[in-house]
Every structure is written in C-alpha cells, then in structure tokens.
PDB file of C-alpha atoms in Angstrom:
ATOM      1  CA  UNK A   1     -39.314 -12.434 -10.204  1.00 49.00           C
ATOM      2  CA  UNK A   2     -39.033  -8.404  -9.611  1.00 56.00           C
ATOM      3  CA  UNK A   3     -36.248  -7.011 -11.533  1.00 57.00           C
ATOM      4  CA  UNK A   4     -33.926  -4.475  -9.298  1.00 51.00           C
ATOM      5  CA  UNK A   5     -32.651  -1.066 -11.169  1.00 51.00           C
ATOM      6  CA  UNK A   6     -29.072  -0.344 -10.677  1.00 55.00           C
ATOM      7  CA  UNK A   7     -28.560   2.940  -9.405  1.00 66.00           C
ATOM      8  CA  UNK A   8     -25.694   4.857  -9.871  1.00 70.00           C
ATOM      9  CA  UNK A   9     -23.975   5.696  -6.605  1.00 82.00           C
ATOM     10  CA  UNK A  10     -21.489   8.160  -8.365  1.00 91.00           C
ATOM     11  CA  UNK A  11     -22.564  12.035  -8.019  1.00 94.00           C
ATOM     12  CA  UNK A  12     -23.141  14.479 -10.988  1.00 95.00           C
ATOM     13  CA  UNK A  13     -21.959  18.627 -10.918  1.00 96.00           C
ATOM     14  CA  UNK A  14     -26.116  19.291 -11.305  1.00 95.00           C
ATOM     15  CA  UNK A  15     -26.776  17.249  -7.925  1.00 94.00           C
ATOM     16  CA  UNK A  16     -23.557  18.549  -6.132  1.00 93.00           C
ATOM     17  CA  UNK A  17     -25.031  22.125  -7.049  1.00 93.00           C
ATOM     18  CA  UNK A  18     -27.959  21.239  -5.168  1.00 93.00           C
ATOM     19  CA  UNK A  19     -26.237  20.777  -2.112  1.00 92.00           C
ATOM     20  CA  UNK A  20     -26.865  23.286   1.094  1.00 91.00           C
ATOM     21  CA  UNK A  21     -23.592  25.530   1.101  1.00 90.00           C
ATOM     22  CA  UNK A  22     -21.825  24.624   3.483  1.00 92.00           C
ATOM     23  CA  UNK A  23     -18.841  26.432   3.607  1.00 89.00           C
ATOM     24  CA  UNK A  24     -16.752  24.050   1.854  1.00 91.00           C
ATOM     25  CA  UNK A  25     -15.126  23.358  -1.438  1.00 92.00           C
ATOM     26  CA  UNK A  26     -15.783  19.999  -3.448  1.00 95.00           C
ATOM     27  CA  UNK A  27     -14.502  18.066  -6.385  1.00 96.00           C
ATOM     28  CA  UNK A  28     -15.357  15.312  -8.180  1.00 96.00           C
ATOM     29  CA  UNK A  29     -13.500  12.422  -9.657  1.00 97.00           C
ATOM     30  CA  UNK A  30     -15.220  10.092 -11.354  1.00 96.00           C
ATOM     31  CA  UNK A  31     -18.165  11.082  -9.508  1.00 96.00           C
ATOM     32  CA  UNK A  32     -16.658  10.509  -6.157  1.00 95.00           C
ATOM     33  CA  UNK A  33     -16.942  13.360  -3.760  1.00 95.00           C
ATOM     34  CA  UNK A  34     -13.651  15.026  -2.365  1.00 95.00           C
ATOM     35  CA  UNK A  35     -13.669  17.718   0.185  1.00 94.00           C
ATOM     36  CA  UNK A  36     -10.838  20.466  -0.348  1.00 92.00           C
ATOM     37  CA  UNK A  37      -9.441  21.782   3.260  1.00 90.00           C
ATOM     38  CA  UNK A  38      -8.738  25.281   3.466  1.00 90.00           C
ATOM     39  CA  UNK A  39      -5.587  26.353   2.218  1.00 91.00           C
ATOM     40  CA  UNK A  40      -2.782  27.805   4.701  1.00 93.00           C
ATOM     41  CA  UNK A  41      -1.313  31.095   4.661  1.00 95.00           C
ATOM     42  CA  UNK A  42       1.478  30.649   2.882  1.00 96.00           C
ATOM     43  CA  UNK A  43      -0.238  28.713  -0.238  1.00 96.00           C
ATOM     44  CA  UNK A  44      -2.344  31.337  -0.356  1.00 96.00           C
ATOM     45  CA  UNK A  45       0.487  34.372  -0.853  1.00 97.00           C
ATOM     46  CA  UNK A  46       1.851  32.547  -3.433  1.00 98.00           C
ATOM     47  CA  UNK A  47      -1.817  31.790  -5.252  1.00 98.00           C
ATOM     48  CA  UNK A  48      -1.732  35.285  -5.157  1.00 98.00           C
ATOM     49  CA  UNK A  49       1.496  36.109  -6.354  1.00 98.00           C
ATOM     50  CA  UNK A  50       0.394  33.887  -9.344  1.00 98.00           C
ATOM     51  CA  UNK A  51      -2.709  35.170 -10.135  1.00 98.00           C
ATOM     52  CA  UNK A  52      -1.019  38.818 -10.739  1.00 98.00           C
ATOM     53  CA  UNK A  53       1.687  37.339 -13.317  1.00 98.00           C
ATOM     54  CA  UNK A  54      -1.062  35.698 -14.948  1.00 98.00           C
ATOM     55  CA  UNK A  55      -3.537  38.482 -14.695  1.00 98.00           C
ATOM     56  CA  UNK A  56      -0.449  40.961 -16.478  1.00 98.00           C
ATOM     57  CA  UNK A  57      -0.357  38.646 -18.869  1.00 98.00           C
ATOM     58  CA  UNK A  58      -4.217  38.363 -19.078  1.00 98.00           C
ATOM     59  CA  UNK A  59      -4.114  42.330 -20.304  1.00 97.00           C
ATOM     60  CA  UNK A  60      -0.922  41.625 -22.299  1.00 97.00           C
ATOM     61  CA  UNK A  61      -2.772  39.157 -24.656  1.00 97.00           C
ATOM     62  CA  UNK A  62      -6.461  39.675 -23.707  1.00 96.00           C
ATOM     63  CA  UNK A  63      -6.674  36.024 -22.328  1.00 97.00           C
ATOM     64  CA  UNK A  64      -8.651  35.334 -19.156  1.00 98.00           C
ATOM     65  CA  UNK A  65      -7.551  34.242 -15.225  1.00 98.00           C
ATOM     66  CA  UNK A  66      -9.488  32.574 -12.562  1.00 98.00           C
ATOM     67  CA  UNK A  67      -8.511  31.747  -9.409  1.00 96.00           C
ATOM     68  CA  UNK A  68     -10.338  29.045  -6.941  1.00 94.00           C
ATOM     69  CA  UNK A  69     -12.559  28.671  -6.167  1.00 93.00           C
ATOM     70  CA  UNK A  70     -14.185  28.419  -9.493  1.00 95.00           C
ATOM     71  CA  UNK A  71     -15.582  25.157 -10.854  1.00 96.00           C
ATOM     72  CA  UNK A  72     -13.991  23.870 -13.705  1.00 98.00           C
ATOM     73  CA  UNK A  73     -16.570  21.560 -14.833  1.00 98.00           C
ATOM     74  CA  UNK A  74     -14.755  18.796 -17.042  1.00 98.00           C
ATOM     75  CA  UNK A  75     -17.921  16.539 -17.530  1.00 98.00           C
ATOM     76  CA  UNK A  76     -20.566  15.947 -14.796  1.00 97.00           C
ATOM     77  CA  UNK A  77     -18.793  13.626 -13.320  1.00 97.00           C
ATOM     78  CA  UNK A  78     -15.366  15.384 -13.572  1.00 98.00           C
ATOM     79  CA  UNK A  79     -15.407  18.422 -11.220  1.00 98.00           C
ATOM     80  CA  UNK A  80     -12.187  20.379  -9.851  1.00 98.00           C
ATOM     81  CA  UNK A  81     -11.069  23.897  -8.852  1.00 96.00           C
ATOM     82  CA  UNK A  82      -7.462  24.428  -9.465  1.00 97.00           C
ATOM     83  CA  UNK A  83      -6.212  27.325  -7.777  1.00 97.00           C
ATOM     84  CA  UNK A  84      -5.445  29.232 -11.275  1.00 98.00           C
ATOM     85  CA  UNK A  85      -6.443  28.809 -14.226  1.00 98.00           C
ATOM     86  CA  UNK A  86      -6.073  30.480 -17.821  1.00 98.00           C
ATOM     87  CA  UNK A  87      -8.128  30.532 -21.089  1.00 98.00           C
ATOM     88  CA  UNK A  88      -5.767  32.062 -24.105  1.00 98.00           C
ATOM     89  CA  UNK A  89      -7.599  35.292 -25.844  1.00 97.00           C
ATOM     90  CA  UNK A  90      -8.851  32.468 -28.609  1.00 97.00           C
ATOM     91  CA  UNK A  91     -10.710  30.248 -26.138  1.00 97.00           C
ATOM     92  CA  UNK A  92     -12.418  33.015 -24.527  1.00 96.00           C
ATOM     93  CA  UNK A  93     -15.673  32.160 -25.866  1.00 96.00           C
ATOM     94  CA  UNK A  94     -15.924  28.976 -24.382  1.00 97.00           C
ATOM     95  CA  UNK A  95     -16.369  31.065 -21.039  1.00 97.00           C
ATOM     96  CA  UNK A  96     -19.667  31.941 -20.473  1.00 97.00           C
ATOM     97  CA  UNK A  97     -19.206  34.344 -17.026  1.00 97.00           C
ATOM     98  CA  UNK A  98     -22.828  33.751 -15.572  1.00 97.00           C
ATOM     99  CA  UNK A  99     -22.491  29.704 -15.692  1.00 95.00           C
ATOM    100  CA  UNK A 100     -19.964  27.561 -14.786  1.00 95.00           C
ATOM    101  CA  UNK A 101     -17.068  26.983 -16.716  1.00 97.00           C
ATOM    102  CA  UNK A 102     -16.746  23.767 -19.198  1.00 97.00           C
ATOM    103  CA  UNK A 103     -14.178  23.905 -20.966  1.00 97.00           C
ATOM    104  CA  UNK A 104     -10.989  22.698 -20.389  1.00 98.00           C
ATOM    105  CA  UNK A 105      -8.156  25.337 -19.179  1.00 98.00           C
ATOM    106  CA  UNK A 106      -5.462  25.951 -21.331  1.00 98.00           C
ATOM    107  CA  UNK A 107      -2.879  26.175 -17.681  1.00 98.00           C
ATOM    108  CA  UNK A 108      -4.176  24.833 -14.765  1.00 98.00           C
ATOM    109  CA  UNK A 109      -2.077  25.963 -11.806  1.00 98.00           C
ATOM    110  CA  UNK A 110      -2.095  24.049  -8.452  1.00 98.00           C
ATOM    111  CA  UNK A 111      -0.064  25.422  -5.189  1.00 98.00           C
ATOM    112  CA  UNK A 112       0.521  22.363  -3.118  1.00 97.00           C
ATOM    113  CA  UNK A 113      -0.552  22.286   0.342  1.00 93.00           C
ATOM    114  CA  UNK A 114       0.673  19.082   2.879  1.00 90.00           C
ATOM    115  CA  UNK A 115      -3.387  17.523   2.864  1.00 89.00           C
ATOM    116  CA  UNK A 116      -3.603  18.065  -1.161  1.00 91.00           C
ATOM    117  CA  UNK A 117       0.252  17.188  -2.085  1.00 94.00           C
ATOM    118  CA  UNK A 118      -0.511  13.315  -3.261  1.00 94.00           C
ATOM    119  CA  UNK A 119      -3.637  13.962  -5.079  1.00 95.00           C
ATOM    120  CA  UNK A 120      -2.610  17.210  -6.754  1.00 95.00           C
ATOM    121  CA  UNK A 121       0.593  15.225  -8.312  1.00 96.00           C
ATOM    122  CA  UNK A 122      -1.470  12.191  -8.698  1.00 96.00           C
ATOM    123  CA  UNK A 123      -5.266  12.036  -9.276  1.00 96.00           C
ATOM    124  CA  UNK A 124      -6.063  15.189 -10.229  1.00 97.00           C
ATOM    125  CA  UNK A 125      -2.959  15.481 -12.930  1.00 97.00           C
ATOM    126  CA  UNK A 126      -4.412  12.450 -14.423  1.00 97.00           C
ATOM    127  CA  UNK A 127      -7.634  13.581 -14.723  1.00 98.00           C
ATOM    128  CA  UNK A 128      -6.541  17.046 -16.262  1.00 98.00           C
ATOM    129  CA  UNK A 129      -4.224  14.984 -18.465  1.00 98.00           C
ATOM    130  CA  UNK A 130      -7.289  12.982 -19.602  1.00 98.00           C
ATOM    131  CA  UNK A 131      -9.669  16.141 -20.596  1.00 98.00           C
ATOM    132  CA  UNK A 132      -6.534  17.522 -22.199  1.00 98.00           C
ATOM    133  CA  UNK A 133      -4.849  20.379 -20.183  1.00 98.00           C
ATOM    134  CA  UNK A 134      -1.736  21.417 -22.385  1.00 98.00           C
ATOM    135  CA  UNK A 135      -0.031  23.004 -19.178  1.00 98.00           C
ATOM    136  CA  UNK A 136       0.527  22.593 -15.680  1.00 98.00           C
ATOM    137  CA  UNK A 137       1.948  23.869 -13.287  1.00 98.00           C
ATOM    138  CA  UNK A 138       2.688  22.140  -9.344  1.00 98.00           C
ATOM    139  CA  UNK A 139       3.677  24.988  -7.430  1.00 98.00           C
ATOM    140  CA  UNK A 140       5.870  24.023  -3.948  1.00 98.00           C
ATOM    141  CA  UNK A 141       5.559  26.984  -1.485  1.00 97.00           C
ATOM    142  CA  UNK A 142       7.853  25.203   0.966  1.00 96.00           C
ATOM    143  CA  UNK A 143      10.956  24.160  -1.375  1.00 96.00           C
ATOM    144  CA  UNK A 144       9.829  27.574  -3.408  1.00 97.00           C
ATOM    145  CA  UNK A 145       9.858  25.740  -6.686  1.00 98.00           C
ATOM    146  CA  UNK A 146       7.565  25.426  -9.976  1.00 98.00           C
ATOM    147  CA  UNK A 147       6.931  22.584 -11.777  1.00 98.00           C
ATOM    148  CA  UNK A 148       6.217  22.489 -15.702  1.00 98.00           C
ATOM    149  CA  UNK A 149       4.420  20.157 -17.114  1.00 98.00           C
ATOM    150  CA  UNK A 150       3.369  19.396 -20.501  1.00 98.00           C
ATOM    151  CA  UNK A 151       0.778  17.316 -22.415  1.00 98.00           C
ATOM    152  CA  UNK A 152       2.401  14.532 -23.867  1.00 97.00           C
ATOM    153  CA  UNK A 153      -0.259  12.056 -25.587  1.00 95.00           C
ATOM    154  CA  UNK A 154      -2.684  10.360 -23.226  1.00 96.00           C
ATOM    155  CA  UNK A 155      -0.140  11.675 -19.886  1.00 97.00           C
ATOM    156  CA  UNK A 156       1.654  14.834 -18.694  1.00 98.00           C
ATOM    157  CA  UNK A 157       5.515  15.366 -19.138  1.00 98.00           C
ATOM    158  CA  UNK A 158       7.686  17.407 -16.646  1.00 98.00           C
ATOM    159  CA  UNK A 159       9.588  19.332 -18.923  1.00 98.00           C
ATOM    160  CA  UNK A 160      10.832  22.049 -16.355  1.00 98.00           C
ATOM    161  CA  UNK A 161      11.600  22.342 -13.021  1.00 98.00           C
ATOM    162  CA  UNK A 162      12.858  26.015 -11.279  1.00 98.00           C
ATOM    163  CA  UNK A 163      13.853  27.334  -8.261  1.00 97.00           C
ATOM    164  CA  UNK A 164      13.290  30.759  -6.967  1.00 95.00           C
ATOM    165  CA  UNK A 165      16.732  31.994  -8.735  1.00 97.00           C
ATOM    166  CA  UNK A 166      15.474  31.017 -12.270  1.00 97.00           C
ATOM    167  CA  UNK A 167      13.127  32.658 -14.823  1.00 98.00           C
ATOM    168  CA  UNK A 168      10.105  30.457 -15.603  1.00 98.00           C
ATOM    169  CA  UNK A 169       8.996  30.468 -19.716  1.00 98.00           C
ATOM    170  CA  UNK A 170       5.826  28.752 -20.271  1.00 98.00           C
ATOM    171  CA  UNK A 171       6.282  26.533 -23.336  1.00 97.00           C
ATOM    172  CA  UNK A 172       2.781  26.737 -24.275  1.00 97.00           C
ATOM    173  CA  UNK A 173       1.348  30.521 -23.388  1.00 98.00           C
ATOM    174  CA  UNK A 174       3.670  32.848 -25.902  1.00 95.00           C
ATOM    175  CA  UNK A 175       5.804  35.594 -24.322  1.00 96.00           C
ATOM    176  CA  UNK A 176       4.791  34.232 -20.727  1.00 98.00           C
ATOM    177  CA  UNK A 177       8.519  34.961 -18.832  1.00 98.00           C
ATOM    178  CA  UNK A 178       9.151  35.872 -15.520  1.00 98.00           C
ATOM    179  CA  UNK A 179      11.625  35.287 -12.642  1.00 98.00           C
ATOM    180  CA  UNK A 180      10.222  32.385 -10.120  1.00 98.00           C
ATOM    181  CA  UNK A 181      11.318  34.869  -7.737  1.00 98.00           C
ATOM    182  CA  UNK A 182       7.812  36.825  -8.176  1.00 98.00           C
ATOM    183  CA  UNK A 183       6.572  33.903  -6.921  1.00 98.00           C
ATOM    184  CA  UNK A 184       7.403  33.129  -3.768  1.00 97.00           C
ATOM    185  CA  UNK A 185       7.778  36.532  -2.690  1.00 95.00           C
ATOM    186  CA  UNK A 186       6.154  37.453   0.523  1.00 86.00           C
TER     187      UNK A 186
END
C-alpha cells in the first residue's frame, strides 16, 4: 500500500511574496488568501487625516507610523495591512525598515469601507486580538465616528465610542488627544 503525504493547502507570507505583482493587496488568515479592493475616496481622506495625528505624535514621542499598504506579518500564516499602524518609541527596534514588519502593532487603525466593514469588525479584530494588539481603532467615514477598542484578555473591549464633536484620548498611547473633528475633515 503507497502512503499519500498530506499537503497543506493553507498559504505562507514567503510563498505569497513569490507571487507576480499584480496590482493588488492580500492578507492572510489562517493561511487563507483575501484580496483587499481598493479603497474609495473618502476612506482614503480620512486614512490620511489619521496618519498626520499619528505622525505629530510620531515626532512628539519618537514612536513610528505606517500606513497601508505595509505588511504586518503576524506569523506566516497571519498576514494583514491595516491602514495605520503605530510602534511606541520602545518597540522601535522590533522594526527592521528593509524587511517586513513582525511584530505586532501597538494601534492598529482600520477606516471601514462598505466591501471590508464585516471582516474589519469581525475576522480581522479577532485575529489582532489573538497576536495581542493593545489598541484599535474602527474608523466610520460615513457616520464620522471612531471606535476604541481595548485588549481585554484573549478579546477586544470597546471602551469608547466618539463622534466628530468629541475629543478622542487613546487609553493606551500617553498624551495622544485630539478632537475627532481632525478626522473627518475634508
């Protein structure tokens, strides 16, 4: 009798780099490949708007920002690309700026966009929850509002919610303060 080797259908970060470019952006979860659309207009002012709060705060405490895409390798089966991210000034070493990136964010920011909405607030939350994300952020650029949420054991708490007429404090990033209004700006 001829014994059959499993193979392992799931995909790894080294064969995904192998791919042709394309012109697209992929995760992975669990080793399952996910195409991310394009973001619209709007999503992307408010990245934006985002990435310059967090880049002011970036010189403020020597901390570093990223914006997508940029692989945020979580193991080589775990593969996403928020759309910001932050590393506080102590953690900077982990980053290595000619490789990709495997640590673990200390804020990973996502902006929502109608095709990304369920697995933003679902799958991908879980997965940040599980390689232990402190903070994040789900960012609503039609209802202009920001969502906090906190590590809380083994699953993220939301421990804030604001609208564009309140001042967002981060409860994990010290001194971080500023009116949601920057926001959502145009």
């Amino acid at each position: 009798m001829r014994f059959m080797r499993a193979t392992d259908p799931r995909v790894t970060f080294a064969e995904l780099q192998e791919w042709p470019d394309d012109g697209r952006r992929y995760e992975l979860y669990d080793g399952e490949v996910v195409v991310v659309p394009s973001p619209f207009p709007r999503h992307q002012r408010v990245a934006v708007n985002i990435e310059e709060i967090l880049r002011e705060y970036e010189h403020a405490t020597g901390g570093l920002m990223f914006h997508a895409p940029l692989d945020i390798v979580l193991s080589e089966h775990n593969v996403v690309q928020p759309d910001v991210v932050f590393f506080r000034q102590e953690r900077r070493h982990l980053i290595d700026m000619m490789a990709a990136t495997r640590a673990a964010p200390d804020l990973a920011v996502e902006v929502l966009s109608r095709s990304t909405e369920a697995r933003d607030r679902g799958r991908k939350l879980q997965l940040l929850a599980r390689f232990g994300v402190p903070e994040c952020w789900i960012v609503d650029p039609v209802q202009n509002t920001l969502e906090i949420y906190l590590l809380r054991g083994p699953a993220y708490e939301r421990v804030a919610a604001h609208d564009e007429h309140q001042e967002v404090q981060s409860p994990t990033l010290l001194d971080l303060s500023f009116p949601a209004a920057r926001v959502f700006v145009e």
